[in-house]
Amino acid sequence: MDSRMIAFVEKKIAFVERMGLAVVTLAPGYVKLSAPLKGNENHIGSMYAGALFTLAEVPGGALFISTFDVTKYYPVVKEMKIRFRRPALTDVTIELSLSKKEVRRIQADVDEKGKAEYELNGEIRARSKEVVALSYGLYQMRANGS
Amino acid sequence: MDSRMIAFVEKKIAFVERMGLAVVTLAPGYVKLSAPLKGNENHIGSMYAGALFTLAEVPGGALFISTFDVTKYYPVVKEMKIRFRRPALTDVTIELSLSKKEVRRIQADVDEKGKAEYELNGEIRARSKEVVALSYGLYQMRANGS
């Protein structure tokens, strides 16, 4: 993995760094991130909704930098949805991926129109592998200068 | 305003306290909260999505404690959506309210069924009053012990 990319994901945004979000795996088309329960508890001791949201939002950007040419394009998050299924009582992880076919589609769209939309669906899992939350993100990739 | 309620909203959840979220007004059926840009910036200097989300999520709980009897009931957030309309380049605020009619409906539902759902829609505004993000939250009120 590229240490500069990992540092960007974990430390570039202070809000993200403060919650202890960490890269487990970062590769073209695939990212796995983790967040500790400790320091991110709500008033009843499970993980606070805003921490779960942040864990679901960051991988959109992380996948972007590991998959596309950041000297030519940048991502914008347009919309996020998160459904909380059960309390998160342990550290949690999320995995997100973009297929090679979808990467080609996004690249073709941005080359043609100067921007391209893409969706990411994630599952946040507790240590038990139980899904604690489901996320949906709508992102837009834009060519620099557009 | 009740200083214990303000302290609960601002300080009970460390994640929320770390971002500097503050109560502007907290009354039965109405809440206004603020968040500073400073410390909550993303990699391009506008407010990070997770901070905007948290500002949109907290008022669901804040409204609950200012409106309902917290010795008998508690709230659970089921789902949140947030649509990012433009970059937030200043401190931001959100206002949320529940009408007296809706409060009566929720109270009647929880008395009858032991739980009641309610929705909250918010607008996050920059200092210019421009709406930077729109939020939707689905909450459930439950009777203690249910």
PDB file of C-alpha atoms in Angstrom:
ATOM      1  CA  MET A   1       0.000   0.000   0.000  1.00  0.00           C
ATOM      2  CA  ASP A   2       1.072   3.590  -0.666  1.00  0.00           C
ATOM      3  CA  SER A   3       1.989   5.237   2.668  1.00  0.00           C
ATOM      4  CA  ARG A   4       1.200   8.712   1.337  1.00  0.00           C
ATOM      5  CA  MET A   5      -2.311   7.586   0.435  1.00  0.00           C
ATOM      6  CA  ILE A   6      -2.795   6.005   3.844  1.00  0.00           C
ATOM      7  CA  ALA A   7      -1.621   9.199   5.556  1.00  0.00           C
ATOM      8  CA  PHE A   8      -3.996  11.227   3.384  1.00  0.00           C
ATOM      9  CA  VAL A   9      -6.982   9.079   4.370  1.00  0.00           C
ATOM     10  CA  GLU A  10      -6.129   8.867   8.082  1.00  0.00           C
ATOM     11  CA  LYS A  11      -4.692  12.315   8.791  1.00  0.00           C
ATOM     12  CA  LYS A  12      -5.619  14.898   6.163  1.00  0.00           C
ATOM     13  CA  ILE A  13      -9.000  15.706   7.741  1.00  0.00           C
ATOM     14  CA  ALA A  14      -8.642  16.465  11.475  1.00  0.00           C
ATOM     15  CA  PHE A  15     -12.246  15.409  12.124  1.00  0.00           C
ATOM     16  CA  VAL A  16     -11.424  11.958  10.730  1.00  0.00           C
ATOM     17  CA  GLU A  17      -8.081  11.707  12.524  1.00  0.00           C
ATOM     18  CA  ARG A  18      -9.735  12.550  15.868  1.00  0.00           C
ATOM     19  CA  MET A  19     -11.957   9.469  15.674  1.00  0.00           C
ATOM     20  CA  GLY A  20      -9.040   7.117  15.015  1.00  0.00           C
ATOM     21  CA  LEU A  21     -10.232   5.895  11.636  1.00  0.00           C
ATOM     22  CA  ALA A  22      -7.590   3.596  10.134  1.00  0.00           C
ATOM     23  CA  VAL A  23      -6.845   2.040   6.752  1.00  0.00           C
ATOM     24  CA  VAL A  24      -6.837  -1.767   6.819  1.00  0.00           C
ATOM     25  CA  THR A  25      -6.464  -2.213   3.054  1.00  0.00           C
ATOM     26  CA  LEU A  26      -6.277   0.338   0.260  1.00  0.00           C
ATOM     27  CA  ALA A  27      -5.946  -0.869  -3.306  1.00  0.00           C
ATOM     28  CA  PRO A  28      -7.297   0.142  -6.725  1.00  0.00           C
ATOM     29  CA  GLY A  29     -11.032  -0.564  -6.587  1.00  0.00           C
ATOM     30  CA  TYR A  30     -11.038  -1.809  -3.000  1.00  0.00           C
ATOM     31  CA  VAL A  31     -10.819  -0.273   0.465  1.00  0.00           C
ATOM     32  CA  LYS A  32     -11.301  -1.571   3.993  1.00  0.00           C
ATOM     33  CA  LEU A  33     -11.297   0.857   6.911  1.00  0.00           C
ATOM     34  CA  SER A  34     -11.739   0.436  10.663  1.00  0.00           C
ATOM     35  CA  ALA A  35     -12.862   2.632  13.554  1.00  0.00           C
ATOM     36  CA  PRO A  36     -12.397   2.035  17.287  1.00  0.00           C
ATOM     37  CA  LEU A  37     -15.333   2.043  19.683  1.00  0.00           C
ATOM     38  CA  LYS A  38     -13.136   3.721  22.303  1.00  0.00           C
ATOM     39  CA  GLY A  39     -13.506   7.493  22.108  1.00  0.00           C
ATOM     40  CA  ASN A  40     -16.482   7.207  19.760  1.00  0.00           C
ATOM     41  CA  GLU A  41     -19.170   6.014  22.166  1.00  0.00           C
ATOM     42  CA  ASN A  42     -22.591   7.618  22.431  1.00  0.00           C
ATOM     43  CA  HIS A  43     -24.424   8.231  25.719  1.00  0.00           C
ATOM     44  CA  ILE A  44     -25.325   4.540  26.035  1.00  0.00           C
ATOM     45  CA  GLY A  45     -21.891   3.119  25.212  1.00  0.00           C
ATOM     46  CA  SER A  46     -22.380   1.967  21.611  1.00  0.00           C
ATOM     47  CA  MET A  47     -20.722   3.710  18.668  1.00  0.00           C
ATOM     48  CA  TYR A  48     -22.135   7.160  18.001  1.00  0.00           C
ATOM     49  CA  ALA A  49     -24.064   7.596  14.728  1.00  0.00           C
ATOM     50  CA  GLY A  50     -21.749  10.362  13.510  1.00  0.00           C
ATOM     51  CA  ALA A  51     -18.719   8.081  13.839  1.00  0.00           C
ATOM     52  CA  LEU A  52     -20.475   5.327  11.874  1.00  0.00           C
ATOM     53  CA  PHE A  53     -21.439   7.886   9.228  1.00  0.00           C
ATOM     54  CA  THR A  54     -17.858   9.139   8.945  1.00  0.00           C
ATOM     55  CA  LEU A  55     -16.557   5.589   8.591  1.00  0.00           C
ATOM     56  CA  ALA A  56     -19.050   5.162   5.729  1.00  0.00           C
ATOM     57  CA  GLU A  57     -18.230   8.479   4.048  1.00  0.00           C
ATOM     58  CA  VAL A  58     -14.421   8.415   4.038  1.00  0.00           C
ATOM     59  CA  PRO A  59     -14.030   5.301   1.828  1.00  0.00           C
ATOM     60  CA  GLY A  60     -15.644   7.154  -1.084  1.00  0.00           C
ATOM     61  CA  GLY A  61     -12.640   9.477  -1.121  1.00  0.00           C
ATOM     62  CA  ALA A  62     -10.166   6.723  -0.234  1.00  0.00           C
ATOM     63  CA  LEU A  63     -11.334   4.554  -3.140  1.00  0.00           C
ATOM     64  CA  PHE A  64     -11.089   7.578  -5.384  1.00  0.00           C
ATOM     65  CA  ILE A  65      -7.428   8.260  -4.646  1.00  0.00           C
ATOM     66  CA  SER A  66      -6.478   4.578  -4.902  1.00  0.00           C
ATOM     67  CA  THR A  67      -8.315   4.092  -8.207  1.00  0.00           C
ATOM     68  CA  PHE A  68      -8.223   7.304 -10.253  1.00  0.00           C
ATOM     69  CA  ASP A  69      -5.634   9.884 -11.313  1.00  0.00           C
ATOM     70  CA  VAL A  70      -5.827  12.562  -8.616  1.00  0.00           C
ATOM     71  CA  THR A  71      -3.695  14.927 -10.694  1.00  0.00           C
ATOM     72  CA  LYS A  72      -6.585  15.119 -13.191  1.00  0.00           C
ATOM     73  CA  TYR A  73      -9.781  14.546 -11.208  1.00  0.00           C
ATOM     74  CA  TYR A  74     -11.363  15.130  -7.805  1.00  0.00           C
ATOM     75  CA  PRO A  75     -14.426  13.662  -6.052  1.00  0.00           C
ATOM     76  CA  VAL A  76     -17.421  15.403  -4.469  1.00  0.00           C
ATOM     77  CA  VAL A  77     -19.916  13.689  -2.158  1.00  0.00           C
ATOM     78  CA  LYS A  78     -23.469  14.630  -3.172  1.00  0.00           C
ATOM     79  CA  GLU A  79     -25.632  12.532  -0.895  1.00  0.00           C
ATOM     80  CA  MET A  80     -25.327   9.908   1.820  1.00  0.00           C
ATOM     81  CA  LYS A  81     -27.856   7.639   3.481  1.00  0.00           C
ATOM     82  CA  ILE A  82     -27.190   5.472   6.465  1.00  0.00           C
ATOM     83  CA  ARG A  83     -29.530   2.942   8.048  1.00  0.00           C
ATOM     84  CA  PHE A  84     -28.715   1.928  11.605  1.00  0.00           C
ATOM     85  CA  ARG A  85     -29.676  -1.707  12.131  1.00  0.00           C
ATOM     86  CA  ARG A  86     -28.375  -2.468  15.602  1.00  0.00           C
ATOM     87  CA  PRO A  87     -26.026  -0.926  18.185  1.00  0.00           C
ATOM     88  CA  ALA A  88     -22.295  -1.204  17.370  1.00  0.00           C
ATOM     89  CA  LEU A  89     -20.771  -2.540  20.583  1.00  0.00           C
ATOM     90  CA  THR A  90     -17.242  -3.250  19.280  1.00  0.00           C
ATOM     91  CA  ASP A  91     -14.720  -1.729  16.903  1.00  0.00           C
ATOM     92  CA  VAL A  92     -16.170  -1.752  13.391  1.00  0.00           C
ATOM     93  CA  THR A  93     -15.015  -2.086   9.783  1.00  0.00           C
ATOM     94  CA  ILE A  94     -16.360  -1.200   6.361  1.00  0.00           C
ATOM     95  CA  GLU A  95     -15.376  -2.555   2.944  1.00  0.00           C
ATOM     96  CA  LEU A  96     -16.204  -0.832  -0.332  1.00  0.00           C
ATOM     97  CA  SER A  97     -15.314  -1.683  -3.870  1.00  0.00           C
ATOM     98  CA  LEU A  98     -15.654  -0.567  -7.467  1.00  0.00           C
ATOM     99  CA  SER A  99     -15.572  -3.227 -10.184  1.00  0.00           C
ATOM    100  CA  LYS A 100     -13.168  -2.847 -13.105  1.00  0.00           C
ATOM    101  CA  LYS A 101     -16.187  -2.432 -15.368  1.00  0.00           C
ATOM    102  CA  GLU A 102     -17.576   0.381 -13.188  1.00  0.00           C
ATOM    103  CA  VAL A 103     -14.160   2.074 -13.047  1.00  0.00           C
ATOM    104  CA  ARG A 104     -14.057   2.016 -16.872  1.00  0.00           C
ATOM    105  CA  ARG A 105     -17.597   3.414 -17.056  1.00  0.00           C
ATOM    106  CA  ILE A 106     -16.750   6.269 -14.644  1.00  0.00           C
ATOM    107  CA  GLN A 107     -13.513   7.044 -16.518  1.00  0.00           C
ATOM    108  CA  ALA A 108     -15.329   7.101 -19.865  1.00  0.00           C
ATOM    109  CA  ASP A 109     -18.082   9.361 -18.475  1.00  0.00           C
ATOM    110  CA  VAL A 110     -15.660  11.880 -17.015  1.00  0.00           C
ATOM    111  CA  ASP A 111     -13.612  11.925 -20.212  1.00  0.00           C
ATOM    112  CA  GLU A 112     -16.745  12.590 -22.240  1.00  0.00           C
ATOM    113  CA  LYS A 113     -18.667  14.989 -19.972  1.00  0.00           C
ATOM    114  CA  GLY A 114     -16.102  16.410 -17.551  1.00  0.00           C
ATOM    115  CA  LYS A 115     -17.906  14.687 -14.689  1.00  0.00           C
ATOM    116  CA  ALA A 116     -19.244  11.279 -13.720  1.00  0.00           C
ATOM    117  CA  GLU A 117     -21.484  10.044 -10.930  1.00  0.00           C
ATOM    118  CA  TYR A 118     -20.920   6.851  -8.999  1.00  0.00           C
ATOM    119  CA  GLU A 119     -22.658   5.115  -6.144  1.00  0.00           C
ATOM    120  CA  LEU A 120     -21.126   3.155  -3.300  1.00  0.00           C
ATOM    121  CA  ASN A 121     -22.986   0.813  -0.992  1.00  0.00           C
ATOM    122  CA  GLY A 122     -21.342  -0.315   2.218  1.00  0.00           C
ATOM    123  CA  GLU A 123     -21.984  -2.522   5.206  1.00  0.00           C
ATOM    124  CA  ILE A 124     -20.493  -1.626   8.560  1.00  0.00           C
ATOM    125  CA  ARG A 125     -19.738  -4.729  10.578  1.00  0.00           C
ATOM    126  CA  ALA A 126     -18.975  -5.390  14.217  1.00  0.00           C
ATOM    127  CA  ARG A 127     -16.244  -7.866  15.228  1.00  0.00           C
ATOM    128  CA  SER A 128     -18.897 -10.612  15.201  1.00  0.00           C
ATOM    129  CA  LYS A 129     -19.362  -9.822  11.460  1.00  0.00           C
ATOM    130  CA  GLU A 130     -22.910  -8.708  12.217  1.00  0.00           C
ATOM    131  CA  VAL A 131     -23.977  -5.773  10.056  1.00  0.00           C
ATOM    132  CA  VAL A 132     -24.637  -2.790  12.324  1.00  0.00           C
ATOM    133  CA  ALA A 133     -25.327  -0.213   9.600  1.00  0.00           C
ATOM    134  CA  LEU A 134     -25.889   0.026   5.855  1.00  0.00           C
ATOM    135  CA  SER A 135     -24.641   2.992   3.852  1.00  0.00           C
ATOM    136  CA  TYR A 136     -25.281   4.467   0.435  1.00  0.00           C
ATOM    137  CA  GLY A 137     -23.187   7.264  -1.013  1.00  0.00           C
ATOM    138  CA  LEU A 138     -23.605   9.238  -4.221  1.00  0.00           C
ATOM    139  CA  TYR A 139     -20.362  10.732  -5.436  1.00  0.00           C
ATOM    140  CA  GLN A 140     -19.388  12.833  -8.409  1.00  0.00           C
ATOM    141  CA  MET A 141     -15.988  12.721 -10.066  1.00  0.00           C
ATOM    142  CA  ARG A 142     -14.973  15.936 -11.774  1.00  0.00           C
ATOM    143  CA  ALA A 143     -12.107  16.864 -14.042  1.00  0.00           C
ATOM    144  CA  ASN A 144      -9.851  19.500 -12.465  1.00  0.00           C
ATOM    145  CA  GLY A 145     -10.858  22.962 -13.557  1.00  0.00           C
ATOM    146  CA  SER A 146     -14.452  21.946 -14.239  1.00  0.00           C
TER     147      SER A 146
ATOM    148  CA  MET B   1     -32.886  27.079  28.897  1.00  0.00           C
ATOM    149  CA  ASP B   2     -32.044  24.139  31.135  1.00  0.00           C
ATOM    150  CA  SER B   3     -28.264  24.084  31.679  1.00  0.00           C
ATOM    151  CA  ARG B   4     -28.263  20.318  32.336  1.00  0.00           C
ATOM    152  CA  MET B   5     -29.918  19.723  28.976  1.00  0.00           C
ATOM    153  CA  ILE B   6     -27.422  21.986  27.220  1.00  0.00           C
ATOM    154  CA  ALA B   7     -24.522  20.153  28.885  1.00  0.00           C
ATOM    155  CA  PHE B   8     -26.048  16.825  27.847  1.00  0.00           C
ATOM    156  CA  VAL B   9     -26.284  17.885  24.199  1.00  0.00           C
ATOM    157  CA  GLU B  10     -22.859  19.540  24.021  1.00  0.00           C
ATOM    158  CA  LYS B  11     -20.734  17.273  26.228  1.00  0.00           C
ATOM    159  CA  LYS B  12     -22.319  13.857  26.807  1.00  0.00           C
ATOM    160  CA  ILE B  13     -20.940  12.380  23.582  1.00  0.00           C
ATOM    161  CA  ALA B  14     -17.179  13.006  23.243  1.00  0.00           C
ATOM    162  CA  PHE B  15     -17.393  12.774  19.446  1.00  0.00           C
ATOM    163  CA  VAL B  16     -19.875  15.677  19.464  1.00  0.00           C
ATOM    164  CA  GLU B  17     -17.930  17.703  22.030  1.00  0.00           C
ATOM    165  CA  ARG B  18     -14.725  17.381  19.961  1.00  0.00           C
ATOM    166  CA  MET B  19     -16.325  19.177  17.005  1.00  0.00           C
ATOM    167  CA  GLY B  20     -17.463  22.125  19.127  1.00  0.00           C
ATOM    168  CA  LEU B  21     -21.176  21.688  18.459  1.00  0.00           C
ATOM    169  CA  ALA B  22     -23.102  24.237  20.539  1.00  0.00           C
ATOM    170  CA  VAL B  23     -26.703  24.828  21.566  1.00  0.00           C
ATOM    171  CA  VAL B  24     -28.063  28.180  20.386  1.00  0.00           C
ATOM    172  CA  THR B  25     -31.663  27.551  21.494  1.00  0.00           C
ATOM    173  CA  LEU B  26     -33.244  24.518  23.127  1.00  0.00           C
ATOM    174  CA  ALA B  27     -36.945  24.616  23.932  1.00  0.00           C
ATOM    175  CA  PRO B  28     -39.855  22.159  23.834  1.00  0.00           C
ATOM    176  CA  GLY B  29     -40.433  21.422  20.142  1.00  0.00           C
ATOM    177  CA  TYR B  30     -37.600  23.619  18.889  1.00  0.00           C
ATOM    178  CA  VAL B  31     -33.812  23.422  18.727  1.00  0.00           C
ATOM    179  CA  LYS B  32     -31.105  25.463  17.026  1.00  0.00           C
ATOM    180  CA  LEU B  33     -27.512  24.237  17.066  1.00  0.00           C
ATOM    181  CA  SER B  34     -24.263  25.598  15.630  1.00  0.00           C
ATOM    182  CA  ALA B  35     -20.930  24.155  14.583  1.00  0.00           C
ATOM    183  CA  PRO B  36     -17.664  25.999  13.933  1.00  0.00           C
ATOM    184  CA  LEU B  37     -15.797  25.640  10.651  1.00  0.00           C
ATOM    185  CA  LYS B  38     -12.498  25.799  12.572  1.00  0.00           C
ATOM    186  CA  GLY B  39     -11.306  22.294  13.424  1.00  0.00           C
ATOM    187  CA  ASN B  40     -13.935  20.703  11.176  1.00  0.00           C
ATOM    188  CA  GLU B  41     -12.470  21.494   7.756  1.00  0.00           C
ATOM    189  CA  ASN B  42     -12.028  18.897   5.030  1.00  0.00           C
ATOM    190  CA  HIS B  43      -8.990  18.678   2.758  1.00  0.00           C
ATOM    191  CA  ILE B  44     -10.184  21.675   0.693  1.00  0.00           C
ATOM    192  CA  GLY B  45     -11.066  23.944   3.634  1.00  0.00           C
ATOM    193  CA  SER B  46     -14.861  23.657   3.678  1.00  0.00           C
ATOM    194  CA  MET B  47     -16.721  21.857   6.455  1.00  0.00           C
ATOM    195  CA  TYR B  48     -16.214  18.100   6.379  1.00  0.00           C
ATOM    196  CA  ALA B  49     -19.283  15.984   5.520  1.00  0.00           C
ATOM    197  CA  GLY B  50     -19.102  14.047   8.805  1.00  0.00           C
ATOM    198  CA  ALA B  51     -19.297  17.284  10.799  1.00  0.00           C
ATOM    199  CA  LEU B  52     -22.345  18.422   8.806  1.00  0.00           C
ATOM    200  CA  PHE B  53     -23.925  15.007   9.353  1.00  0.00           C
ATOM    201  CA  THR B  54     -23.308  15.163  13.099  1.00  0.00           C
ATOM    202  CA  LEU B  55     -24.806  18.649  13.277  1.00  0.00           C
ATOM    203  CA  ALA B  56     -27.895  17.212  11.551  1.00  0.00           C
ATOM    204  CA  GLU B  57     -28.117  14.097  13.730  1.00  0.00           C
ATOM    205  CA  VAL B  58     -27.710  15.572  17.223  1.00  0.00           C
ATOM    206  CA  PRO B  59     -30.856  17.764  17.150  1.00  0.00           C
ATOM    207  CA  GLY B  60     -33.022  14.629  16.960  1.00  0.00           C
ATOM    208  CA  GLY B  61     -31.838  13.708  20.450  1.00  0.00           C
ATOM    209  CA  ALA B  62     -31.772  17.327  21.643  1.00  0.00           C
ATOM    210  CA  LEU B  63     -35.389  17.881  20.600  1.00  0.00           C
ATOM    211  CA  PHE B  64     -36.305  14.650  22.309  1.00  0.00           C
ATOM    212  CA  ILE B  65     -34.940  15.643  25.711  1.00  0.00           C
ATOM    213  CA  SER B  66     -36.436  19.149  25.511  1.00  0.00           C
ATOM    214  CA  THR B  67     -39.875  17.862  24.465  1.00  0.00           C
ATOM    215  CA  PHE B  68     -40.554  14.458  26.032  1.00  0.00           C
ATOM    216  CA  ASP B  69     -40.261  12.850  29.472  1.00  0.00           C
ATOM    217  CA  VAL B  70     -36.808  11.261  29.471  1.00  0.00           C
ATOM    218  CA  THR B  71     -37.589   9.343  32.666  1.00  0.00           C
ATOM    219  CA  LYS B  72     -40.156   7.326  30.664  1.00  0.00           C
ATOM    220  CA  TYR B  73     -38.912   7.256  27.059  1.00  0.00           C
ATOM    221  CA  TYR B  74     -35.737   7.194  24.968  1.00  0.00           C
ATOM    222  CA  PRO B  75     -35.018   7.860  21.268  1.00  0.00           C
ATOM    223  CA  VAL B  76     -33.256   5.718  18.667  1.00  0.00           C
ATOM    224  CA  VAL B  77     -32.064   6.987  15.291  1.00  0.00           C
ATOM    225  CA  LYS B  78     -33.061   4.530  12.550  1.00  0.00           C
ATOM    226  CA  GLU B  79     -31.989   6.257   9.364  1.00  0.00           C
ATOM    227  CA  MET B  80     -30.448   9.493   8.178  1.00  0.00           C
ATOM    228  CA  LYS B  81     -30.062  11.052   4.752  1.00  0.00           C
ATOM    229  CA  ILE B  82     -28.041  14.123   3.979  1.00  0.00           C
ATOM    230  CA  ARG B  83     -27.791  15.951   0.685  1.00  0.00           C
ATOM    231  CA  PHE B  84     -24.812  18.234   0.250  1.00  0.00           C
ATOM    232  CA  ARG B  85     -25.796  21.225  -1.880  1.00  0.00           C
ATOM    233  CA  ARG B  86     -22.731  23.443  -1.742  1.00  0.00           C
ATOM    234  CA  PRO B  87     -19.512  23.774   0.262  1.00  0.00           C
ATOM    235  CA  ALA B  88     -19.939  25.158   3.803  1.00  0.00           C
ATOM    236  CA  LEU B  89     -17.311  27.886   4.019  1.00  0.00           C
ATOM    237  CA  THR B  90     -18.348  29.421   7.358  1.00  0.00           C
ATOM    238  CA  ASP B  91     -19.683  28.300  10.731  1.00  0.00           C
ATOM    239  CA  VAL B  92     -23.100  26.707  10.219  1.00  0.00           C
ATOM    240  CA  THR B  93     -26.404  26.311  12.053  1.00  0.00           C
ATOM    241  CA  ILE B  94     -29.382  23.985  11.911  1.00  0.00           C
ATOM    242  CA  GLU B  95     -32.921  24.475  13.217  1.00  0.00           C
ATOM    243  CA  LEU B  96     -35.382  21.639  13.773  1.00  0.00           C
ATOM    244  CA  SER B  97     -38.866  21.644  15.195  1.00  0.00           C
ATOM    245  CA  LEU B  98     -41.796  19.425  16.087  1.00  0.00           C
ATOM    246  CA  SER B  99     -45.283  20.962  16.006  1.00  0.00           C
ATOM    247  CA  LYS B 100     -47.540  20.620  19.058  1.00  0.00           C
ATOM    248  CA  LYS B 101     -49.818  18.436  16.950  1.00  0.00           C
ATOM    249  CA  GLU B 102     -46.926  16.124  16.003  1.00  0.00           C
ATOM    250  CA  VAL B 103     -45.759  15.957  19.633  1.00  0.00           C
ATOM    251  CA  ARG B 104     -49.294  14.867  20.656  1.00  0.00           C
ATOM    252  CA  ARG B 105     -49.348  12.264  17.863  1.00  0.00           C
ATOM    253  CA  ILE B 106     -45.983  10.817  18.936  1.00  0.00           C
ATOM    254  CA  GLN B 107     -47.025  10.768  22.598  1.00  0.00           C
ATOM    255  CA  ALA B 108     -50.302   9.005  21.746  1.00  0.00           C
ATOM    256  CA  ASP B 109     -48.501   6.431  19.578  1.00  0.00           C
ATOM    257  CA  VAL B 110     -45.918   5.593  22.229  1.00  0.00           C
ATOM    258  CA  ASP B 111     -48.613   5.320  24.917  1.00  0.00           C
ATOM    259  CA  GLU B 112     -50.598   2.950  22.734  1.00  0.00           C
ATOM    260  CA  LYS B 113     -47.841   0.835  21.154  1.00  0.00           C
ATOM    261  CA  GLY B 114     -44.779   1.319  23.366  1.00  0.00           C
ATOM    262  CA  LYS B 115     -43.004   3.011  20.459  1.00  0.00           C
ATOM    263  CA  ALA B 116     -43.534   5.797  17.947  1.00  0.00           C
ATOM    264  CA  GLU B 117     -41.681   6.905  14.841  1.00  0.00           C
ATOM    265  CA  TYR B 118     -41.041  10.497  13.899  1.00  0.00           C
ATOM    266  CA  GLU B 119     -39.247  12.246  11.069  1.00  0.00           C
ATOM    267  CA  LEU B 120     -37.196  15.401  11.197  1.00  0.00           C
ATOM    268  CA  ASN B 121     -36.139  17.462   8.217  1.00  0.00           C
ATOM    269  CA  GLY B 122     -33.421  20.055   8.597  1.00  0.00           C
ATOM    270  CA  GLU B 123     -31.578  22.672   6.622  1.00  0.00           C
ATOM    271  CA  ILE B 124     -27.983  23.479   7.447  1.00  0.00           C
ATOM    272  CA  ARG B 125     -27.208  27.097   6.697  1.00  0.00           C
ATOM    273  CA  ALA B 126     -24.010  29.085   6.333  1.00  0.00           C
ATOM    274  CA  ARG B 127     -23.710  32.576   7.832  1.00  0.00           C
ATOM    275  CA  SER B 128     -25.057  33.990   4.565  1.00  0.00           C
ATOM    276  CA  LYS B 129     -28.279  31.978   5.268  1.00  0.00           C
ATOM    277  CA  GLU B 130     -27.551  29.904   2.166  1.00  0.00           C
ATOM    278  CA  VAL B 131     -28.569  26.274   2.609  1.00  0.00           C
ATOM    279  CA  VAL B 132     -25.440  24.119   2.371  1.00  0.00           C
ATOM    280  CA  ALA B 133     -27.063  20.755   3.175  1.00  0.00           C
ATOM    281  CA  LEU B 134     -30.492  19.177   3.651  1.00  0.00           C
ATOM    282  CA  SER B 135     -31.076  16.438   6.182  1.00  0.00           C
ATOM    283  CA  TYR B 136     -33.744  13.856   6.874  1.00  0.00           C
ATOM    284  CA  GLY B 137     -33.794  11.727  10.017  1.00  0.00           C
ATOM    285  CA  LEU B 138     -36.072   8.872  10.993  1.00  0.00           C
ATOM    286  CA  TYR B 139     -36.246   8.393  14.749  1.00  0.00           C
ATOM    287  CA  GLN B 140     -38.087   6.009  17.014  1.00  0.00           C
ATOM    288  CA  MET B 141     -39.258   6.875  20.511  1.00  0.00           C
ATOM    289  CA  ARG B 142     -39.511   3.914  22.848  1.00  0.00           C
ATOM    290  CA  ALA B 143     -40.919   3.472  26.313  1.00  0.00           C
ATOM    291  CA  ASN B 144     -38.233   2.511  28.845  1.00  0.00           C
ATOM    292  CA  GLY B 145     -38.046  -1.240  29.257  1.00  0.00           C
ATOM    293  CA  SER B 146     -39.466  -1.891  25.780  1.00  0.00           C
TER     294      SER B 146
END
